[in-house]
CSV table of C-alpha atoms in Angstrom, one decimal:
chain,number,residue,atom,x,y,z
A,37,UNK,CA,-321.2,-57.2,-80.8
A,38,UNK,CA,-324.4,-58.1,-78.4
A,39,UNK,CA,-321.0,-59.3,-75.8
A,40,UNK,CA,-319.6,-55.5,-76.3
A,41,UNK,CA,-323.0,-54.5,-75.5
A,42,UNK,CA,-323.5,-56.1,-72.4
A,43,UNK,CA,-320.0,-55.5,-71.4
A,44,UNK,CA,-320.4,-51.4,-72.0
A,45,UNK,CA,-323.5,-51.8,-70.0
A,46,UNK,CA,-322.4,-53.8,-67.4
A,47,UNK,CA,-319.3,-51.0,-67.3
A,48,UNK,CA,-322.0,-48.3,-67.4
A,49,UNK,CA,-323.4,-49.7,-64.1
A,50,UNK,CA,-320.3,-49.8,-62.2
A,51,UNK,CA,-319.1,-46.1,-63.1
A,52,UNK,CA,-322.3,-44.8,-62.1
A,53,UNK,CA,-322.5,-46.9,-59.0
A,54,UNK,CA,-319.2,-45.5,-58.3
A,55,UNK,CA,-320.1,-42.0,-58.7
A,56,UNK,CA,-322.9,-42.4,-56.5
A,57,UNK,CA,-321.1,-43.1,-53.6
A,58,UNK,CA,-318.8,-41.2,-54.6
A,59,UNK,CA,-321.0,-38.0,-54.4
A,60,UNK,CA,-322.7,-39.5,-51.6
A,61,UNK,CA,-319.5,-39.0,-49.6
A,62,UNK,CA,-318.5,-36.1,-50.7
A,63,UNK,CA,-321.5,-34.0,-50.4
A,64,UNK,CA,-321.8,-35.0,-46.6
A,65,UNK,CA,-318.2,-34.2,-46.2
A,66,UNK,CA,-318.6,-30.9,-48.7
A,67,UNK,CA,-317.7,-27.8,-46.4
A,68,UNK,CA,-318.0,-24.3,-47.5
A,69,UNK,CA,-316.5,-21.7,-45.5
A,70,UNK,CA,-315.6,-18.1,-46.5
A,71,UNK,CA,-312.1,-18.0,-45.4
A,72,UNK,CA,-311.5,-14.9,-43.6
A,73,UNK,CA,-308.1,-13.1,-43.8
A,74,UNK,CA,-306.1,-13.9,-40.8
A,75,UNK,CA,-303.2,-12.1,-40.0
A,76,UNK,CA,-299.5,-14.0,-40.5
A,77,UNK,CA,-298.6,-14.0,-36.8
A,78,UNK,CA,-301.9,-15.6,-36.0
A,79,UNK,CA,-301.7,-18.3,-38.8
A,80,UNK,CA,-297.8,-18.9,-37.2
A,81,UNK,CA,-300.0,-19.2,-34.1
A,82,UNK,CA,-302.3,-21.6,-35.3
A,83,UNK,CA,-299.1,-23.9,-37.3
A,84,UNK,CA,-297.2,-24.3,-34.0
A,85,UNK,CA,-300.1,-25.3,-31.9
A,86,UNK,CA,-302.1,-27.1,-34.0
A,87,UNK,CA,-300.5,-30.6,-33.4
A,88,UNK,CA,-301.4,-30.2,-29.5
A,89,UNK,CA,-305.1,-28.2,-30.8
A,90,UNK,CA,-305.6,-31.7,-32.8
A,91,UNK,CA,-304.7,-33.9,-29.9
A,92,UNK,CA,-307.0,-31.7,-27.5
A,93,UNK,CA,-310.2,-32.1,-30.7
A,94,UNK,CA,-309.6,-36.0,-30.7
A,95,UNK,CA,-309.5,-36.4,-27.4
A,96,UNK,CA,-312.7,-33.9,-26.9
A,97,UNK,CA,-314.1,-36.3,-29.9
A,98,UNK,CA,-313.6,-39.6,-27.5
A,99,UNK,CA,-315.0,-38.2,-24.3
A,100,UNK,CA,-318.0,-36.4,-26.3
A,101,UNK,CA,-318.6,-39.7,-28.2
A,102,UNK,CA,-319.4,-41.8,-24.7
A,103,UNK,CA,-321.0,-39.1,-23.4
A,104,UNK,CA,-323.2,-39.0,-26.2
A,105,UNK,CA,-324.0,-42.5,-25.5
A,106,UNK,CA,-324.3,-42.1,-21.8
A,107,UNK,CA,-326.5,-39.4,-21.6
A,108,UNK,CA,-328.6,-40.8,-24.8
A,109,UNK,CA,-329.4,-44.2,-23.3
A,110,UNK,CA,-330.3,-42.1,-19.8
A,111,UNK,CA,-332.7,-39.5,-21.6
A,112,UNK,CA,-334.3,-42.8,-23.8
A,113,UNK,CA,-334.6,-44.8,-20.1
A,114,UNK,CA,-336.6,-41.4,-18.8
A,115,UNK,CA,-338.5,-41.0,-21.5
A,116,UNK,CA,-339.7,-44.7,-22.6
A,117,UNK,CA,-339.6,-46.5,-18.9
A,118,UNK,CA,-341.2,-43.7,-16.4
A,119,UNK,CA,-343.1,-41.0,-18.9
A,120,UNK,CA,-344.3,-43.6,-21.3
A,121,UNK,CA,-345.2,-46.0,-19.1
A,122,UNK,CA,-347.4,-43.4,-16.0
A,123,UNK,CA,-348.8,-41.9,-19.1
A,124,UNK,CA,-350.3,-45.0,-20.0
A,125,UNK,CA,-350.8,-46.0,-16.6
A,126,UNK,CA,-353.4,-43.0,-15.6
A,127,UNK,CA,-355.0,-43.3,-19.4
A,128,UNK,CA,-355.9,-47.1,-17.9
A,129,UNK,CA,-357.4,-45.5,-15.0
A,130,UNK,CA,-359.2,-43.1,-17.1
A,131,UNK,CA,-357.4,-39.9,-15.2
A,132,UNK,CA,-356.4,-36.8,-17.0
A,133,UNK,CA,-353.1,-37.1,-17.7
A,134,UNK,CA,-352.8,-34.7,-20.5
A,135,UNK,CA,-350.3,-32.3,-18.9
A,136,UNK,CA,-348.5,-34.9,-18.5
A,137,UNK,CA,-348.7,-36.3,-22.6
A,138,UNK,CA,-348.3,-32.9,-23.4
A,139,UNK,CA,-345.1,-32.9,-21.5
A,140,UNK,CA,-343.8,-36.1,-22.5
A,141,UNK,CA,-344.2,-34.6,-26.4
A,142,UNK,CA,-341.9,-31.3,-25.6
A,143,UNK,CA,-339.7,-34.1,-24.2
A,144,UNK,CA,-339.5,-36.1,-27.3
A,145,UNK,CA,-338.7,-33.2,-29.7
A,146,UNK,CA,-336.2,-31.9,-27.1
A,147,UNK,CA,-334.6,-35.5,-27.3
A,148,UNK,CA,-334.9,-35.5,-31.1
A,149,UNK,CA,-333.5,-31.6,-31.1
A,150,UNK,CA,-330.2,-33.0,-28.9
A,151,UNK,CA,-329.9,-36.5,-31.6
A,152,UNK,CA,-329.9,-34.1,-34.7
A,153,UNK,CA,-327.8,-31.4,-33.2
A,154,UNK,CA,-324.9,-34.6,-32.1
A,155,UNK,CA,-325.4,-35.8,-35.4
A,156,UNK,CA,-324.1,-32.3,-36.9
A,157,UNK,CA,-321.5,-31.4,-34.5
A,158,UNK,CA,-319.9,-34.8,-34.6
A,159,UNK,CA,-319.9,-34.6,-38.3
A,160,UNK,CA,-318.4,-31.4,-38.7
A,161,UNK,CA,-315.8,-32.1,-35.8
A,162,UNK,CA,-315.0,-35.2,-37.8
A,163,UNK,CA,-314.2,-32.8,-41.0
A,164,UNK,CA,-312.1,-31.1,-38.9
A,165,UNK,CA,-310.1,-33.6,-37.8
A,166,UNK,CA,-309.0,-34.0,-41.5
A,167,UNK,CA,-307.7,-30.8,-42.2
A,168,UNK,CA,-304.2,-30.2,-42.6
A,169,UNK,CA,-303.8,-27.8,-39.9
A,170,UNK,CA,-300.2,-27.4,-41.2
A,171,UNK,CA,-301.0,-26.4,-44.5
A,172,UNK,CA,-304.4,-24.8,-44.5
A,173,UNK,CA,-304.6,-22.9,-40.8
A,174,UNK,CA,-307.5,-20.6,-42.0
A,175,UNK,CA,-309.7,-23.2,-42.7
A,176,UNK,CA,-308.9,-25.2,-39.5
A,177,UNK,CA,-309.5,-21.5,-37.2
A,178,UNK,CA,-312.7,-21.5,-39.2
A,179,UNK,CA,-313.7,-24.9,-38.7
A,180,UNK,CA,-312.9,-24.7,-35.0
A,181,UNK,CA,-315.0,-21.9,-34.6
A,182,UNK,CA,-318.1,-23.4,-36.2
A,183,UNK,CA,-317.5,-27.1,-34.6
A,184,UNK,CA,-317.5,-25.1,-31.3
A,185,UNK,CA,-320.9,-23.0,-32.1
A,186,UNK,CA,-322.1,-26.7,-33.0
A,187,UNK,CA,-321.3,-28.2,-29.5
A,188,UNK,CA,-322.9,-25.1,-28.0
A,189,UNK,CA,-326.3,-26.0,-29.4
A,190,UNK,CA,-325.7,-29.4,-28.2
A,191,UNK,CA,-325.3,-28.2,-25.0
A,192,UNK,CA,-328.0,-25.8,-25.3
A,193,UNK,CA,-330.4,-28.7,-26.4
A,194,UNK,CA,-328.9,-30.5,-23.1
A,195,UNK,CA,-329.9,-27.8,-21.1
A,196,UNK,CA,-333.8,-28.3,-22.9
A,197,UNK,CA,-334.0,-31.5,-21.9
A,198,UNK,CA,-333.0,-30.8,-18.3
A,199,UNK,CA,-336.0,-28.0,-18.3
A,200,UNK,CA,-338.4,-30.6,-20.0
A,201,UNK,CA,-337.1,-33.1,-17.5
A,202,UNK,CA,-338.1,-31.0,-14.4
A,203,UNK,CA,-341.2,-29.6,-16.0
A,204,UNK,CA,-342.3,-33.2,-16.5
A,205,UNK,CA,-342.1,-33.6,-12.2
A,206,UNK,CA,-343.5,-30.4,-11.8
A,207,UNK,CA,-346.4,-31.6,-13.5
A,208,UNK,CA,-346.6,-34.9,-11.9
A,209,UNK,CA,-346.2,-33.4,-8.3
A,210,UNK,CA,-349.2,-31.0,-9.4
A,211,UNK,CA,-350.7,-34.1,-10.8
A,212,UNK,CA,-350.2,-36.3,-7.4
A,213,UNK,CA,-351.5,-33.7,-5.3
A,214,UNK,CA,-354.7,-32.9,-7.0
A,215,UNK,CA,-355.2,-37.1,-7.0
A,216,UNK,CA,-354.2,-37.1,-3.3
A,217,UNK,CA,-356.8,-34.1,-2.5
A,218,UNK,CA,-359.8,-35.6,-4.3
A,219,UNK,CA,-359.5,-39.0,-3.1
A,220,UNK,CA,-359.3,-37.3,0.9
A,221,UNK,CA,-362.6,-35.1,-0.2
A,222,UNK,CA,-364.1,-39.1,-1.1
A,223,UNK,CA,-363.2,-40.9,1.6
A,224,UNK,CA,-364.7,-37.7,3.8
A,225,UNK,CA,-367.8,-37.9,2.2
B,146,UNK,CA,-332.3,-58.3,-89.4
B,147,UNK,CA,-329.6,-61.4,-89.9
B,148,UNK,CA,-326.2,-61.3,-89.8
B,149,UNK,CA,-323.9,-63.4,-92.9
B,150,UNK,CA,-324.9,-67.2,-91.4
B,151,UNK,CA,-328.9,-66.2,-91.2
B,152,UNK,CA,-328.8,-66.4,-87.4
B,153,UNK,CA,-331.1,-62.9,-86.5
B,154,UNK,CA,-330.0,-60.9,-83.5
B,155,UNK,CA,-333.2,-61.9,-81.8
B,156,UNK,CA,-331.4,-65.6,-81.5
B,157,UNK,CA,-328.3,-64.7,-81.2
B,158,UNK,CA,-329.1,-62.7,-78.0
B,159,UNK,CA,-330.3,-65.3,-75.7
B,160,UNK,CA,-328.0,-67.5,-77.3
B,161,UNK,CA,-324.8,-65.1,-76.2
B,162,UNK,CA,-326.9,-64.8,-72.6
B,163,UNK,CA,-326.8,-68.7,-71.9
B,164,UNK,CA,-323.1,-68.5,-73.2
B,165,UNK,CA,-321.9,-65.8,-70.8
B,166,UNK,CA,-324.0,-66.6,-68.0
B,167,UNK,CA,-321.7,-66.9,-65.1
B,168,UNK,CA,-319.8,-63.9,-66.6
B,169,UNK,CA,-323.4,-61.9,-66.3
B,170,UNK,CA,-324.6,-63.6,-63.1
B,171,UNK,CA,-321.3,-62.0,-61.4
B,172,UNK,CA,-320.8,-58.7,-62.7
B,173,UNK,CA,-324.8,-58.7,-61.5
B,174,UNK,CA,-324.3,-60.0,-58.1
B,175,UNK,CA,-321.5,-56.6,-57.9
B,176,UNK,CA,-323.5,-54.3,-59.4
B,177,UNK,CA,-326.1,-55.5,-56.9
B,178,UNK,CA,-324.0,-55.4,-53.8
B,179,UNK,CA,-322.7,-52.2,-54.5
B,180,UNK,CA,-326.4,-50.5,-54.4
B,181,UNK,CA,-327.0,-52.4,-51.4
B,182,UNK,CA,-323.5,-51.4,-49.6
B,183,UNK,CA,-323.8,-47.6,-50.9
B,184,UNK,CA,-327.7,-47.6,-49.7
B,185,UNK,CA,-326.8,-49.0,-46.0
B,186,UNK,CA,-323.7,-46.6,-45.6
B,187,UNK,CA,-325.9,-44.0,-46.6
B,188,UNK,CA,-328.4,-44.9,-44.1
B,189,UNK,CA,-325.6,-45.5,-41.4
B,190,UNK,CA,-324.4,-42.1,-42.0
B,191,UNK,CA,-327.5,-39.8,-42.4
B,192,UNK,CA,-329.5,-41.4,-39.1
B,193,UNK,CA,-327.1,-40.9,-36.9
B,194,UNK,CA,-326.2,-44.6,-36.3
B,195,UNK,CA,-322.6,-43.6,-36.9
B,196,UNK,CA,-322.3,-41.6,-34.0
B,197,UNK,CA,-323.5,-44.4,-32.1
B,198,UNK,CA,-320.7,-46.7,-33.1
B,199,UNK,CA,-318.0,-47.2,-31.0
B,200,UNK,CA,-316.3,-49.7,-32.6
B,201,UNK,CA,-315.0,-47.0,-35.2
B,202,UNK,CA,-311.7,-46.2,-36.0
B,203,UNK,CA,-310.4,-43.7,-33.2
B,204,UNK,CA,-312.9,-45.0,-30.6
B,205,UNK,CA,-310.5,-47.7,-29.0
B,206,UNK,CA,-311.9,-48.4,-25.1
B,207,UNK,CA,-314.4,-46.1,-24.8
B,208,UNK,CA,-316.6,-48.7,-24.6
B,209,UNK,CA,-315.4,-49.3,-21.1
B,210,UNK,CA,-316.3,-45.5,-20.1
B,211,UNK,CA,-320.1,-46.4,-21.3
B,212,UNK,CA,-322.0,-47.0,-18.3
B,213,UNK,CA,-323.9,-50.1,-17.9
B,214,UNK,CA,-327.2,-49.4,-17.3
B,215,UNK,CA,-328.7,-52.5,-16.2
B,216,UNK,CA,-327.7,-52.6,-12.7
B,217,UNK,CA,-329.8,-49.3,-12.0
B,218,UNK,CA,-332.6,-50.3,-14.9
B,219,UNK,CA,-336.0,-49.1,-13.7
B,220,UNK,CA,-339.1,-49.6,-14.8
B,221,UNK,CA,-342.1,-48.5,-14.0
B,222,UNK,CA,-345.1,-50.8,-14.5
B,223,UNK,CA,-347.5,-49.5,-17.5
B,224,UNK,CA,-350.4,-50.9,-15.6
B,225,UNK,CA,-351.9,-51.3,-12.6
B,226,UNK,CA,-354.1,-48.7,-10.4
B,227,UNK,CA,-353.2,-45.3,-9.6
B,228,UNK,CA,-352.8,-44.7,-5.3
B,229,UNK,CA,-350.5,-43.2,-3.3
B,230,UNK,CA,-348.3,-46.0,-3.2
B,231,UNK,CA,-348.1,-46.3,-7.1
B,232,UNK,CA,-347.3,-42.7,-7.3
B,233,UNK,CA,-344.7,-42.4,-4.3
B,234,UNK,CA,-343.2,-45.2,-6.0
B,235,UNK,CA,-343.1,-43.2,-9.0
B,236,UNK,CA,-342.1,-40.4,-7.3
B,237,UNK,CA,-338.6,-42.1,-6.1
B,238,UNK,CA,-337.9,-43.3,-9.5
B,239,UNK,CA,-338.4,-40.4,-11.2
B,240,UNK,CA,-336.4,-38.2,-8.8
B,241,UNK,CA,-333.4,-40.4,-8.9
B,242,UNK,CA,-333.1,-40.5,-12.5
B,243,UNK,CA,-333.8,-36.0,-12.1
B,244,UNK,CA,-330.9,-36.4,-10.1
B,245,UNK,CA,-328.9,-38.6,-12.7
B,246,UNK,CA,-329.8,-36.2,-15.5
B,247,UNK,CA,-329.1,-32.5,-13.6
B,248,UNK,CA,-325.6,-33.6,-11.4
B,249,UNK,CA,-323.4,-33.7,-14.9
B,250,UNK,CA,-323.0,-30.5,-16.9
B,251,UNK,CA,-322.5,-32.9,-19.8
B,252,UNK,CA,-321.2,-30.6,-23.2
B,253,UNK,CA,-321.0,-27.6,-20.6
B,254,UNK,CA,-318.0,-25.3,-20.6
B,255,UNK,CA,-316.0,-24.3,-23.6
B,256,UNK,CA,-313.2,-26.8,-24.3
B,257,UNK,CA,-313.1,-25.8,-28.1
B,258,UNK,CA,-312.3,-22.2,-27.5
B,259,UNK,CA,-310.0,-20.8,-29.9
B,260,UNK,CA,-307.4,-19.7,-26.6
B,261,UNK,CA,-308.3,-22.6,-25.1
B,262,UNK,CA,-306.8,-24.8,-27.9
B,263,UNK,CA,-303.9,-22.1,-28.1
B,264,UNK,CA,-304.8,-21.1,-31.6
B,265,UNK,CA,-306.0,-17.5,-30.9
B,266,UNK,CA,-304.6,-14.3,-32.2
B,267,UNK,CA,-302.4,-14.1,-29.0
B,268,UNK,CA,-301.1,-10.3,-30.7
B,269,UNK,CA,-304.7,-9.2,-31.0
B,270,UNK,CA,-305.3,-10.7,-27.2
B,271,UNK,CA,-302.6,-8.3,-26.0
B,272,UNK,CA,-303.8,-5.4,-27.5
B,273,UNK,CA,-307.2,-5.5,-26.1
């Protein structure tokens, strides 16, 4: 009896264990879309080009994914090895940097804006590499057209941190030549 | 409470536990490894690790298009004083990785376009 016990328990474990991941997965692959009616000749459309659409989206999902990884390690080198690292650099000099701090913050949020907004776009493109474009055209249109409003706000967040990034020199040119002006008015003196 | 031989369920429990230890110990050690494998591929999925991974499925050789950035690793010192050699030293650093960052219009264009992938309403195209 105490053995059937255990043995329902240990069972008990495992299901729910199971259904944990189980939901796990398949709430962060979950994808509601109101499916719009197309017309016939555009869902023929969509059947005979969709093999070539899904070679175009996986090779768009290779070239984003190094890119992703390219231009991530080159906005983390900016951020932790020059901004980081002058920042501190005029704070030890007791210099007011704060422009510059200020800057480096917008920075950060515009780098944390582009992780989040990769993270999303690469999920959803993933879910849409699993449709059956064959069998369920609607949903794949549907899902294009989201995935690509996705990689819009990546690019949008790109184009942020290409503003933050020249804001941040704008600031330290402004910075430099206030330094450069004040230490010519000292050595005049 | 005691069953028919007198033994009380209080001693037969621990009793049945030493019996079926090694029975208990491994359907613990699975139970166990499955929280622990759910929890870290829930954590590799939701902070954007996966993305990061390379080595996934699909993802054959791009790791040769990654670009290694050791050879042009700079570094600015975090201290030391502030003069106009320190900050044109900056300055040259700084502008080279501007450069890096604005010459690539990296996720520009429109490559997922519904008439770019050939899936538009080519009918409704026409009659506009």
């Amino acid at each position: 009896m105490i053995i059937g016990v255990v043995k329902q328990y240990i069972y008990f474990l495992l299901t729910a264990g199971v259904a944990i991941i189980g939901t796990v997965f398949l709430t962060s692959n979950a994808r509601s879309l109101d499916v719009a009616p197309l017309n016939d000749s555009h869902k023929a459309r969509i059947v005979s080009n969709c093999t070539s659409a899904k070679a175009s989206l996986q090779q768009l999902h290779r070239s984003d994914a190094s890119l992703r990884v390219n231009r991530g390690q080159l906005y983390e080198s900016i951020s932790t090895k020059l901004m980081a690292r002058l920042n501190s650099r005029i704070a030890l000099n007791r210099l007011d940097g704060s422009e510059l701090v200020a800057a480096t913050v917008r920075y950060e949020q515009g780098l944390s804006n582009f992780r989040d907004n990769y993270q999303a776009y690469e999920e959803q493109l993933t879910a849409l590499l699993r449709v059956n474009c064959q069998k369920q055209p609607e949903q794949f249109y549907l899902q294009v057209l989201d995935v690509r409003e996705r990689r819009k706000a990546v690019a949008w967040t790109i184009g942020e941190l290409n503003r933050y990034t020249a804001e941040y020199y704008q600031i330290f040119e402004r910075f430099a030549g206030g330094y450069r002006v004040t230490t010519n008015a000292e050595a005049e003196s | 409470m005691s069953d028919d031989d007198g033994i009380t369920t209080g001693e037969r429990i621990p009793s049945l536990m030493a019996e079926h230890r090694l029975t208990i110990l491994i359907c613990l050690s699975i139970v166990i490894a499955l929280v622990f494998t759910a929890v870290g591929l829930t954590l590799y999925n939701t902070s954007g690790t996966a993305q990061l991974d390379l080595s996934r499925p699909g993802f054959e050789g791009i790791d040769k298009q990654i670009k290694s950035h050791k050879a042009d690793a700079i570094e600015y010192p975090a201290t030391g004083p502030i003069n106009e050699e320190t900050l044109l030293q900056f300055d040259a650093l700084y502008k080279k990785q501007l450069e890096n960052v604005t010459s690539v219009n990296a996720f520009g264009g429109d490559p997922m376009a519904p008439d770019a992938l050939g899936i538009d309403d080519a009918l409704f195209e026409e009659s506009e």
